[in-house]
Short mmCIF file of C-alpha atoms in Angstrom, two decimals:
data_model
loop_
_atom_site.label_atom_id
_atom_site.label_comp_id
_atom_site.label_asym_id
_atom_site.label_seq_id
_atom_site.Cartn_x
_atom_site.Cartn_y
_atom_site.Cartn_z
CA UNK A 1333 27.80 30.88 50.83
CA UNK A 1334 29.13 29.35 47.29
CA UNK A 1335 27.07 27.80 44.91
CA UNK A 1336 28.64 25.37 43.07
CA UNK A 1337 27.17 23.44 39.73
CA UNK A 1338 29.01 20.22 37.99
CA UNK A 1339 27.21 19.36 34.84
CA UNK A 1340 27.10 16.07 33.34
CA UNK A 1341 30.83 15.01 32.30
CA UNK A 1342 31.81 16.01 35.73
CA UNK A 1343 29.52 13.17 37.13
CA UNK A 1344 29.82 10.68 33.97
CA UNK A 1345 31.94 8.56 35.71
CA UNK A 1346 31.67 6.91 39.63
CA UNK A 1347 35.33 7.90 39.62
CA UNK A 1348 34.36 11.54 38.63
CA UNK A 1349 31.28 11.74 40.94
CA UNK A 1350 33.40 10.23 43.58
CA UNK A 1351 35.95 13.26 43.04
CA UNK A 1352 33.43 15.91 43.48
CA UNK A 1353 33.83 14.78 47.41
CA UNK A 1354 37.26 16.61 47.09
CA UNK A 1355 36.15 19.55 44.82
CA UNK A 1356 33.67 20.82 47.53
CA UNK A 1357 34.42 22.14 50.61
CA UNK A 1358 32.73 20.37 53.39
CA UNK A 1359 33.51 23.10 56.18
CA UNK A 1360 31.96 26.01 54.49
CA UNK A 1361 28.32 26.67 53.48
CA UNK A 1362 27.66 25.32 50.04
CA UNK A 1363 25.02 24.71 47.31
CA UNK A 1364 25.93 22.05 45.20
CA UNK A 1365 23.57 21.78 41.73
CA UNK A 1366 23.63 19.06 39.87
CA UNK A 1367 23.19 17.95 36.21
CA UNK A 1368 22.11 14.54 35.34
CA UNK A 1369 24.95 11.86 34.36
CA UNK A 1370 26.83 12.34 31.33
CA UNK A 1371 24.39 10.72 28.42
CA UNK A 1372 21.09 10.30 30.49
CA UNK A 1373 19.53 13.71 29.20
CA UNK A 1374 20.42 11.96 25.36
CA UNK A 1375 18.85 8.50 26.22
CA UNK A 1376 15.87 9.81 27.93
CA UNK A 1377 14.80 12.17 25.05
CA UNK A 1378 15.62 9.46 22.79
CA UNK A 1379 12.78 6.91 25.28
CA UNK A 1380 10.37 9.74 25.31
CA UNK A 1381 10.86 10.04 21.36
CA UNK A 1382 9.83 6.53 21.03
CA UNK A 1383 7.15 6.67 23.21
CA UNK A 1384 5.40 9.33 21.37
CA UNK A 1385 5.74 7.45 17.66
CA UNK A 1386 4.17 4.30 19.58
CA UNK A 1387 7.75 2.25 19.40
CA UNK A 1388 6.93 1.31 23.09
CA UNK A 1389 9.02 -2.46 22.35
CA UNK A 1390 12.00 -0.27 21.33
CA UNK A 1391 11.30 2.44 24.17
CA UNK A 1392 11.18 -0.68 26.76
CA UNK A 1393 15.09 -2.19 25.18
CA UNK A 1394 16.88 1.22 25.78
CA UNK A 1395 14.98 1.52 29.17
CA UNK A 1396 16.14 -1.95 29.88
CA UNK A 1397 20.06 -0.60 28.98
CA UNK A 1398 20.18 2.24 30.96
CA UNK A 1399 18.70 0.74 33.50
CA UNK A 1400 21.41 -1.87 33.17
CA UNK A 1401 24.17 0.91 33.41
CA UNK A 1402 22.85 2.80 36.23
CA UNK A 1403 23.23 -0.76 38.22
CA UNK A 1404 26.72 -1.16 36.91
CA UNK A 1405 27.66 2.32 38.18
CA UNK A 1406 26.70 2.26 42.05
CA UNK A 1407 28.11 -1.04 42.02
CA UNK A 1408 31.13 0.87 41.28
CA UNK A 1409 30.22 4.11 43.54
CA UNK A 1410 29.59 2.53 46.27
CA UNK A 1411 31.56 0.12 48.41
CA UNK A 1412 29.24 0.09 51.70
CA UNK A 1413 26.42 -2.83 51.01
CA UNK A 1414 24.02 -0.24 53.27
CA UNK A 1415 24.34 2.00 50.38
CA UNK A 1416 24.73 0.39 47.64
CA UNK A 1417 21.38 -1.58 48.65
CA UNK A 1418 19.75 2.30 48.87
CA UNK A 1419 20.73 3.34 45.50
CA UNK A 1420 19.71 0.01 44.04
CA UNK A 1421 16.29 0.58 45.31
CA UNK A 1422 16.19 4.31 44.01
CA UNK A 1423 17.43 2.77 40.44
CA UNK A 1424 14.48 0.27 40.62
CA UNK A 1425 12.13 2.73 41.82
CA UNK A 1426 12.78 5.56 38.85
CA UNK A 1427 12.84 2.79 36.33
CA UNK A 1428 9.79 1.43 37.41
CA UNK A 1429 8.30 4.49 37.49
CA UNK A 1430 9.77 5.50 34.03
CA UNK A 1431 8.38 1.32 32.66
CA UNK A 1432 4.56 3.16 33.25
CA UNK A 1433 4.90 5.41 30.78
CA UNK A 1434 5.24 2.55 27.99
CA UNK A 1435 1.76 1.02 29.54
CA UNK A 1436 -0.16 4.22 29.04
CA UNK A 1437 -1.27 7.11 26.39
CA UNK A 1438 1.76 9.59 25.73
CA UNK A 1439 1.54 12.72 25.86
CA UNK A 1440 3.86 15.93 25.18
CA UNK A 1441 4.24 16.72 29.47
CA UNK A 1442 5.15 13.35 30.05
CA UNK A 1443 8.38 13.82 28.33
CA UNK A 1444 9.28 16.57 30.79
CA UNK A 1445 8.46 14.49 33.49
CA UNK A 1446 10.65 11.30 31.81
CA UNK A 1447 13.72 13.96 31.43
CA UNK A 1448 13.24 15.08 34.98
CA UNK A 1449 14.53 11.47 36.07
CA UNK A 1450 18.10 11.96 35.28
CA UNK A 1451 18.45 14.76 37.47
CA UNK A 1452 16.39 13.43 40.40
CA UNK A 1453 18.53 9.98 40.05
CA UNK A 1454 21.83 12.11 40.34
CA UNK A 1455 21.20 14.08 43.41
CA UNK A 1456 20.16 11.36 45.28
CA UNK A 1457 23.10 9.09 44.47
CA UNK A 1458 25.56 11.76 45.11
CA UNK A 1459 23.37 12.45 48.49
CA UNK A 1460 23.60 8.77 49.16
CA UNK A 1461 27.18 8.91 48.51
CA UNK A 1462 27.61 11.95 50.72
CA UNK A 1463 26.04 10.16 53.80
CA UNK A 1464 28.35 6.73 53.23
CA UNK A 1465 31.52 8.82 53.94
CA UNK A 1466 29.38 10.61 56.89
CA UNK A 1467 29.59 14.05 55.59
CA UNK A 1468 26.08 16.08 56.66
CA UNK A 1469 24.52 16.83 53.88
CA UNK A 1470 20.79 17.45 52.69
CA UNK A 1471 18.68 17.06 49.55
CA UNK A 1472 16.37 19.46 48.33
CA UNK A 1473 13.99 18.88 45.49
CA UNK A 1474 14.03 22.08 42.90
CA UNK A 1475 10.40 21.26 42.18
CA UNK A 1476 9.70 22.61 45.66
CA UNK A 1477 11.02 26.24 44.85
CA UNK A 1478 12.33 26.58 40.86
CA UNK A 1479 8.97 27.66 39.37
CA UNK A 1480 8.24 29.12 36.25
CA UNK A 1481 5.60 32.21 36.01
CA UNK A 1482 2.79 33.21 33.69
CA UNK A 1483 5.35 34.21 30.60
CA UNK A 1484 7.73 31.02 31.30
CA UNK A 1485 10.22 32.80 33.03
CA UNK A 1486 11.58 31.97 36.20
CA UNK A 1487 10.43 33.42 39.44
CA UNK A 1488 12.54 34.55 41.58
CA UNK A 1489 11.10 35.82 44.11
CA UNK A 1490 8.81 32.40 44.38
CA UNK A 1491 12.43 30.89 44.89
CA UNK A 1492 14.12 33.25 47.47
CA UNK A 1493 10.75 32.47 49.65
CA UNK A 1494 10.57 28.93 49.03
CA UNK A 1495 14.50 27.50 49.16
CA UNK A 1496 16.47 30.24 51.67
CA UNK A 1497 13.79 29.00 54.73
CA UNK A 1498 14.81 25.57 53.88
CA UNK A 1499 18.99 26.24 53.89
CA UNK A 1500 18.21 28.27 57.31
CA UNK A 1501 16.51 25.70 59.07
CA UNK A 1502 19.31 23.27 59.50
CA UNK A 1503 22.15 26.14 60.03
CA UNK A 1504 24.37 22.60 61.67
CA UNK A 1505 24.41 21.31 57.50
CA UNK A 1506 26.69 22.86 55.37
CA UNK A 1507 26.22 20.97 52.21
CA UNK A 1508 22.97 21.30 50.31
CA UNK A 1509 22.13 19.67 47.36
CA UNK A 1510 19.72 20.03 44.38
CA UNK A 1511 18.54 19.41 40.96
CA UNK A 1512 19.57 21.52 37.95
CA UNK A 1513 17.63 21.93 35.21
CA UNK A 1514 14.06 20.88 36.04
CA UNK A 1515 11.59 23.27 37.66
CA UNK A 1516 7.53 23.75 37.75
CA UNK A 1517 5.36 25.73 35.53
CA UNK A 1518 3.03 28.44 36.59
CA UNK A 1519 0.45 25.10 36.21
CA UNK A 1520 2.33 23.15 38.68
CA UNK A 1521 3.19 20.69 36.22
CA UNK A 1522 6.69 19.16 35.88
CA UNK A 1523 8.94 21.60 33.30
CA UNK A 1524 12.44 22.48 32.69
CA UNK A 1525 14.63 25.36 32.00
CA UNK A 1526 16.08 23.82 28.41
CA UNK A 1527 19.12 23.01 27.82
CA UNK A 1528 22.02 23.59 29.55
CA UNK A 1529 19.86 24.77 32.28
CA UNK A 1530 21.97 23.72 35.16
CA UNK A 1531 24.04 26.60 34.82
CA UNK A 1532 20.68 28.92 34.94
CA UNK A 1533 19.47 26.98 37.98
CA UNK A 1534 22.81 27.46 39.76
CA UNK A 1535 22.76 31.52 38.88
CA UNK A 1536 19.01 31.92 40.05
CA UNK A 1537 19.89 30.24 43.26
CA UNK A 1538 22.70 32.09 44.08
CA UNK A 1539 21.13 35.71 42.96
CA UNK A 1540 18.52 34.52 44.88
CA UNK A 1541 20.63 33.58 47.95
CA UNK A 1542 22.48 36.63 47.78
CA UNK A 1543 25.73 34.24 47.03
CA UNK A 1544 29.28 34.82 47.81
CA UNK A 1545 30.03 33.41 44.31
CA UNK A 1546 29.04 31.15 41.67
CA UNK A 1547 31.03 28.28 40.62
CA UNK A 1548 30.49 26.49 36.58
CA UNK A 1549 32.43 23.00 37.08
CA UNK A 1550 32.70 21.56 33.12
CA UNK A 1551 35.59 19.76 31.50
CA UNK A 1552 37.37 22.79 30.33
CA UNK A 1553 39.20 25.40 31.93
CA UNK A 1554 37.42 28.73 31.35
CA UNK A 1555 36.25 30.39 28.66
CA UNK A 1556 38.56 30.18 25.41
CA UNK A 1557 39.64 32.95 23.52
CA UNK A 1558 38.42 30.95 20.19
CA UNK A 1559 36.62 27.31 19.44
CA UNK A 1560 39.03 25.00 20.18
CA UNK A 1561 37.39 22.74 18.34
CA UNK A 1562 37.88 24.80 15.28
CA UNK A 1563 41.55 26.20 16.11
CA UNK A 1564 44.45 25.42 17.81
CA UNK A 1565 46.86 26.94 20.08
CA UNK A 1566 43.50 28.55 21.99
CA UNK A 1567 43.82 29.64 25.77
CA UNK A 1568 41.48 30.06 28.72
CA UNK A 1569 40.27 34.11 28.93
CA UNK A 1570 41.34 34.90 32.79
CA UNK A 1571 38.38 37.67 33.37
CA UNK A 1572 35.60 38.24 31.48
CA UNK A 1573 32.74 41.27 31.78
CA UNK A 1574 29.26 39.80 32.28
CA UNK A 1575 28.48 41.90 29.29
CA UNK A 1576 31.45 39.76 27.12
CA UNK A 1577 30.48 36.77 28.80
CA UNK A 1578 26.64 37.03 27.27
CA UNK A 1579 27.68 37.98 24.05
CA UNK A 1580 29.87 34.76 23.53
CA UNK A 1581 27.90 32.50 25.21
CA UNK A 1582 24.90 33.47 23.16
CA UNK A 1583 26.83 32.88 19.64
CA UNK A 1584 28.45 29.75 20.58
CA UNK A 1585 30.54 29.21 23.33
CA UNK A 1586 29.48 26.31 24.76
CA UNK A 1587 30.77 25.96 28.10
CA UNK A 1588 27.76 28.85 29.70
CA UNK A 1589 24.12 28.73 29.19
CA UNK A 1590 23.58 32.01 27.20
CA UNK A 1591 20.75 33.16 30.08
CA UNK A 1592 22.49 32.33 33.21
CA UNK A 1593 24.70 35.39 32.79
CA UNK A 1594 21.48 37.71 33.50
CA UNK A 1595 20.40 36.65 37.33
CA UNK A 1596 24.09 36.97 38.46
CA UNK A 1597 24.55 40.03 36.75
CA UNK A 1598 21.18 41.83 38.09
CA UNK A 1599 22.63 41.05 41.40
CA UNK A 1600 25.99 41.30 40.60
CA UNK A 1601 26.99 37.67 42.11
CA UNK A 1602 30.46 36.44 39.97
CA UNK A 1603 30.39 33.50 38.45
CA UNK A 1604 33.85 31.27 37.67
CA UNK A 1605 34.11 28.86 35.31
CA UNK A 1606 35.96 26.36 36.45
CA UNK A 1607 37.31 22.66 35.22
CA UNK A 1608 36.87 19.35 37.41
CA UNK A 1609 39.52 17.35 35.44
CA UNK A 1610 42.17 20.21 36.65
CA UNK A 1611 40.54 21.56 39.56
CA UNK A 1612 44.11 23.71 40.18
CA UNK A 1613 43.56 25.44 36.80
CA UNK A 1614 42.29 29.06 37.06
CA UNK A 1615 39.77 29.49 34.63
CA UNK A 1616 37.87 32.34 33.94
CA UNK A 1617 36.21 34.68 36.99
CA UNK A 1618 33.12 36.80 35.59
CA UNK A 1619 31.95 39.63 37.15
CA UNK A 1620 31.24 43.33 37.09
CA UNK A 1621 34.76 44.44 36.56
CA UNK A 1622 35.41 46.25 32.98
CA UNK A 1623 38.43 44.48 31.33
CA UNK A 1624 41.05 46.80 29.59
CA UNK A 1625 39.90 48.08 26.45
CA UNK A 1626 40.94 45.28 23.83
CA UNK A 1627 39.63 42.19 22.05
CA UNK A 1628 38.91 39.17 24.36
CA UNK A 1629 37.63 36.45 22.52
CA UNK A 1630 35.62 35.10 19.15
CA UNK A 1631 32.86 32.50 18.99
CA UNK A 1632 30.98 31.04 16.22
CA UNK A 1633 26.94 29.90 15.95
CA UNK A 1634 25.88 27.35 13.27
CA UNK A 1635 22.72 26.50 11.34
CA UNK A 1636 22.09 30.52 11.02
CA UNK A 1637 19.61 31.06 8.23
CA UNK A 1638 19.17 34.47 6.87
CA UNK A 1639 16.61 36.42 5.31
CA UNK A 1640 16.13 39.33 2.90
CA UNK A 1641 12.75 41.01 2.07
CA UNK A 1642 13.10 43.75 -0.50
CA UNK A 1643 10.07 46.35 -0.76
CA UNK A 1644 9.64 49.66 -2.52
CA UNK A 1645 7.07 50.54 0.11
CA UNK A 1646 10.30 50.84 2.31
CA UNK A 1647 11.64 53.88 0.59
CA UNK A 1648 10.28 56.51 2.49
CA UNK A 1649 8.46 55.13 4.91
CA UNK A 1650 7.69 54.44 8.30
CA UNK A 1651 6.06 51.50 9.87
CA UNK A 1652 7.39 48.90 7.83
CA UNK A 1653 9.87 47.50 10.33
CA UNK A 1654 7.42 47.06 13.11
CA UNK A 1655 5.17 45.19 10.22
CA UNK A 1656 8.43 42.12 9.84
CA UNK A 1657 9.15 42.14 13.19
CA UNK A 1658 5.90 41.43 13.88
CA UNK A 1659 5.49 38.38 12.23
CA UNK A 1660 8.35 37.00 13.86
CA UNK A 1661 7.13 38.03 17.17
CA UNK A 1662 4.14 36.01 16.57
CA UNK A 1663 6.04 32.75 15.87
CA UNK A 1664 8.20 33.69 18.96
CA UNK A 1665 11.57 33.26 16.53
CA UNK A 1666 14.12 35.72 17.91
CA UNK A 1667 16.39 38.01 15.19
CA UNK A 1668 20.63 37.57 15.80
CA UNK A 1669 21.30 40.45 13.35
CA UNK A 1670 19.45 42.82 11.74
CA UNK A 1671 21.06 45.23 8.50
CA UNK A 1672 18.85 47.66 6.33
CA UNK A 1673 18.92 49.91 3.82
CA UNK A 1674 16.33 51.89 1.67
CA UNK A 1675 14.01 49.22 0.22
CA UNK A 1676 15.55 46.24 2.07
CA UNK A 1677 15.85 44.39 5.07
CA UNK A 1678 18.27 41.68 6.00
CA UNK A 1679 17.95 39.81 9.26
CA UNK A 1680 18.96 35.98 10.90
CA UNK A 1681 17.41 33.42 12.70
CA UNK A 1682 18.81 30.42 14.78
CA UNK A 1683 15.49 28.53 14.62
CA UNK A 1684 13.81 27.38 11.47
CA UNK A 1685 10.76 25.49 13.14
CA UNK A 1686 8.12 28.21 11.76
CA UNK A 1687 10.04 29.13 8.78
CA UNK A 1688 7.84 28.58 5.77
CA UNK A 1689 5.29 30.49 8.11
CA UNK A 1690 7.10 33.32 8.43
CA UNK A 1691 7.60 33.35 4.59
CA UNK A 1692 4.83 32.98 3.52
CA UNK A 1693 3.22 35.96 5.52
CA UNK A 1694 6.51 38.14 4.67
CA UNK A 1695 5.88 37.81 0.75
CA UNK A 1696 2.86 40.26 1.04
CA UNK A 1697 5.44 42.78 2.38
CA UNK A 1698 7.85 42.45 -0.70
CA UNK A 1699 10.50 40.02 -2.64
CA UNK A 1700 11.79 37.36 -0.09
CA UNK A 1701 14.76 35.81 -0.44
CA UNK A 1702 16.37 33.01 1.81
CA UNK A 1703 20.09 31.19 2.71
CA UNK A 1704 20.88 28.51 5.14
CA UNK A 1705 23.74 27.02 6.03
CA UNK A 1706 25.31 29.74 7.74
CA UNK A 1707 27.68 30.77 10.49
CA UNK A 1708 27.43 33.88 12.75
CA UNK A 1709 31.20 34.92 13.68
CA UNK A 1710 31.20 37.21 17.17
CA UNK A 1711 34.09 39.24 18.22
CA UNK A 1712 33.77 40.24 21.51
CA UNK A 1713 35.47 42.80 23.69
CA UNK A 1714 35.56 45.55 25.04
CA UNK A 1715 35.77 48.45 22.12
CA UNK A 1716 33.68 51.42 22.17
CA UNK A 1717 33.02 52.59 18.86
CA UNK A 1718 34.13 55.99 18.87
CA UNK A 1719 37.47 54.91 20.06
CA UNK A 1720 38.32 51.58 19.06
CA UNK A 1721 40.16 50.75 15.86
CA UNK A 1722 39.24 46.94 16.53
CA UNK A 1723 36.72 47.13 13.09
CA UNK A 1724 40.03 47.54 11.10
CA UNK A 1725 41.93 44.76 12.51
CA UNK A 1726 39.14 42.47 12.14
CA UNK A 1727 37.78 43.27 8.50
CA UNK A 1728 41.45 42.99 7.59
CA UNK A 1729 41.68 39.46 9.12
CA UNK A 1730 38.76 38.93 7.06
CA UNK A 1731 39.51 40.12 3.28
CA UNK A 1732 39.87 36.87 1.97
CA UNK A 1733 36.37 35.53 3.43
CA UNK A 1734 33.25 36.53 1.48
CA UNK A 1735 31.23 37.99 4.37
CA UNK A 1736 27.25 37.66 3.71
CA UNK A 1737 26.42 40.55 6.61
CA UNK A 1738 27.87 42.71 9.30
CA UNK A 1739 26.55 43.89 12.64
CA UNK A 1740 28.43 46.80 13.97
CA UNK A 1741 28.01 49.30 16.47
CA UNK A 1742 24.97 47.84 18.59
CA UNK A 1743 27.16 47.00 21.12
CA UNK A 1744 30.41 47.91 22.43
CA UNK A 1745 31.10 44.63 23.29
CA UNK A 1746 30.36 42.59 20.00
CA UNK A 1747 31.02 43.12 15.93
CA UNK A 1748 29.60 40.14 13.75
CA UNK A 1749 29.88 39.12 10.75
CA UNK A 1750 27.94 36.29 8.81
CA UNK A 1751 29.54 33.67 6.33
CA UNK A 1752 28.84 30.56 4.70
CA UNK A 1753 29.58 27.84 7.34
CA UNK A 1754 32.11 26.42 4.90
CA UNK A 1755 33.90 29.32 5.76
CA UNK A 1756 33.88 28.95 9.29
CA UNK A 1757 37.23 27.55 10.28
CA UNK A 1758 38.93 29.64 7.97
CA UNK A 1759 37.45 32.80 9.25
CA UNK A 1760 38.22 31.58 13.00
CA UNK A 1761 41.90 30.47 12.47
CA UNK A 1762 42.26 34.34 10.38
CA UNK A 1763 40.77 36.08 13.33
CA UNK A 1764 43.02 34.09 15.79
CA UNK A 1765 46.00 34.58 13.89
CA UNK A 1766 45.77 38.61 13.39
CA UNK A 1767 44.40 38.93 16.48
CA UNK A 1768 45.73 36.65 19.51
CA UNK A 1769 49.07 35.79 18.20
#
């Protein structure tokens, strides 16, 4: 059994959604996640955002238009009046439901519940679709199996007990369908798993299911070797480690949720990425295969602020360390890199949110100094340290960048280095050059 996942530009279109009827493959067993419609994810957070500064009137206008767009595009998806009167009454039915929440107090859970519409409105339409070209297929809610636990992470073992049953009892179905994305938490209450989620859902499902494979459908064809947004002449990495595969996706490579490496790899269930607008394409096949010692590909992650704490307590002695990371264990703001030496400590954070905090309580360790605006640049491959000469090459691609901070030697699959974002581009298109071409 496959499990396959098509995220929101691969259903942002009826034409698109209507394609996904050729991408799957209606005579084999098959778990098709789905990701709300290109742009409902946006308009709903923007709704719940004026719900909960009181602009209801405002709230109630872009309700109104996306209401108005959902009804232009079964019109368009659907050609059998049967179904096109079914999905009308599912659009009316979400949208009144989603009109209540301008009537009464907001509060911070009802905007998980309001994003939870785009990817229940989805899998029904695609279900409805499904059913008007007579192809057997069923819908499964994930609020009936993706559940969060105590510590918000998601439970596994809660899903294999509470989705597998339901796939087994109708063993005449082949396709199955659900909701990326949204899920319970360990209060029943309606929660999701961030974003880009879909891609997490589809990995827990099919470690959970024990699956054949995993299948990423997006609008590119694999992972690149570089931003292509940033640099040109980039190409699609054929095979990736799940080890690589973490490593870029965490700093910046767009096309994976950073997490949804972990469940496939604990189970060791490959995932393919894989691109709906050239379904023939070959993309890029993860799994637990070592690649060829070499460098595979570079990624970049923006809005990195660093900080520097300078102490003489340091010199000397012990304890100190556990004493920062402390503090930012208790505003639950994760470190990217870390570098030290005898009376300081330099580290970086992605998120900001408890900053002044986090300063404020780091000042009675020592002299605190901090930058923003800054990129984290991650090389990733496959180089063990004691053999590979792949610091050279890059430092050398690098000696007319000012680099703020390197990581090196923490992994064998990852050297970083941290510049100002201005610097960016020009540090990607060196790397590319001295390194790809």
């Amino acid at each position: 059994m496959k499990v396959l996942k098509f995220g929101g530009t691969s259903l942002g279109t009826p034409a698109r959604m209507i394609m996904l009827n050729e991408l799957i493959n209606v005579d084999q067993k098959q778990i098709i996640v789905l990701s709300a419609v290109s742009g409902t994810t946006n308009s709903l957070l923007e709704i719940a955002g004026l719900l909960s500064t009181n602009k209801n009137e405002e709230a109630v206008n872009k309700l109104n238009n996306l209401e108005n767009y959902y009804h232009s595009f079964i019109h368009e998806l659907f050609s059998d009046p049967i179904y096109l009167k079914k999905a009308k009454l599912l659009i009316d039915e979400h949208f009144t439901y989603l009109r209540s929440f301008t009537i009464d107090l907001f509060t911070n859970n009802e905007e998980r519940i309001i994003l939870a519409q785009g990817e229940l409105i989805s899998t029904a339409l695609f279900h409805f679709y499904l059913q008007s070209k007579n192809i057997p297929s069923i819908l499964h809610s994930a609020l009936d199996f993706m559940k969060l636990d105590e510590n918000g992470e998601p439970d596994i073992e809660y899903l294999k007990l509470n989705f597998l049953p339901k796939i087994n009892e109708n063993p005449s179905v082949n396709i199955h369908i659900t909701q990326g994305f949204i899920c319970r938490n360990f209060f029943g209450q309606i929660d999701n798993l961030k974003r880009g989620g879909s891609d997490y859902t589809a990995s827990l499902i099919g470690a959970a299911i024990s699956a054949e494979e995993i299948q990423i459908w997006t609008d590119i064809d694999g992972m690149h070797n570089n931003d292509p947004r940033e640099v040109s002449g980039t190409s699609p990495v054929p095979f990736l480690t799940f080890d690589e595969a973490a490593e870029l996706a965490y700093f910046g490579a767009k096309i994976l949720h950073p997490q949804s490496v972990l469940p496939a790899q604990k189970y060791g269930i490959p995932v393919r990425l894989l691109n709906t607008m050239e379904p023939l394409a070959n993309g890029t096949l993860i799994s637990l295969v070592s690649a060829k010692d070499n460098i595979t590909a570079i990624a970049a992650k923006d809005n990195i602020t660093a900080i520097r704490i300078q102490s003489s307590r340091m010199l000397l002695a012990y304890g100190f360390l556990r004493r920062i990371f402390e503090i930012f264990e208790r505003y639950k703001t994760p470190i990217d890199m870390i570098s030290t030496s005898e009376v300081a400590v330099s580290i970086t954070i992605d998120d900001d949110t408890s900053l002044e905090k986090i300063k404020s309580e780091l000042l009675e360790l020592g002299q605190v100094v901090i930058d923003q605006q800054l990129s984290i640049i991650c090389v990733v491959g496959n180089f063990p340290v004691k053999e590979s000469g792949a610091a050279s090459e890059i430092f050398d691609a690098l000696k007319e960048i000012p680099i703020r901070m390197i990581s090196y030697g923490g992994s064998a699959n990852n050297i970083s280095v941290l510049v100002n974002s201005t610097d960016k581009k020009a540090a990607l298109n060196a790397l590319h050059k001295k390194l790809f071409l």
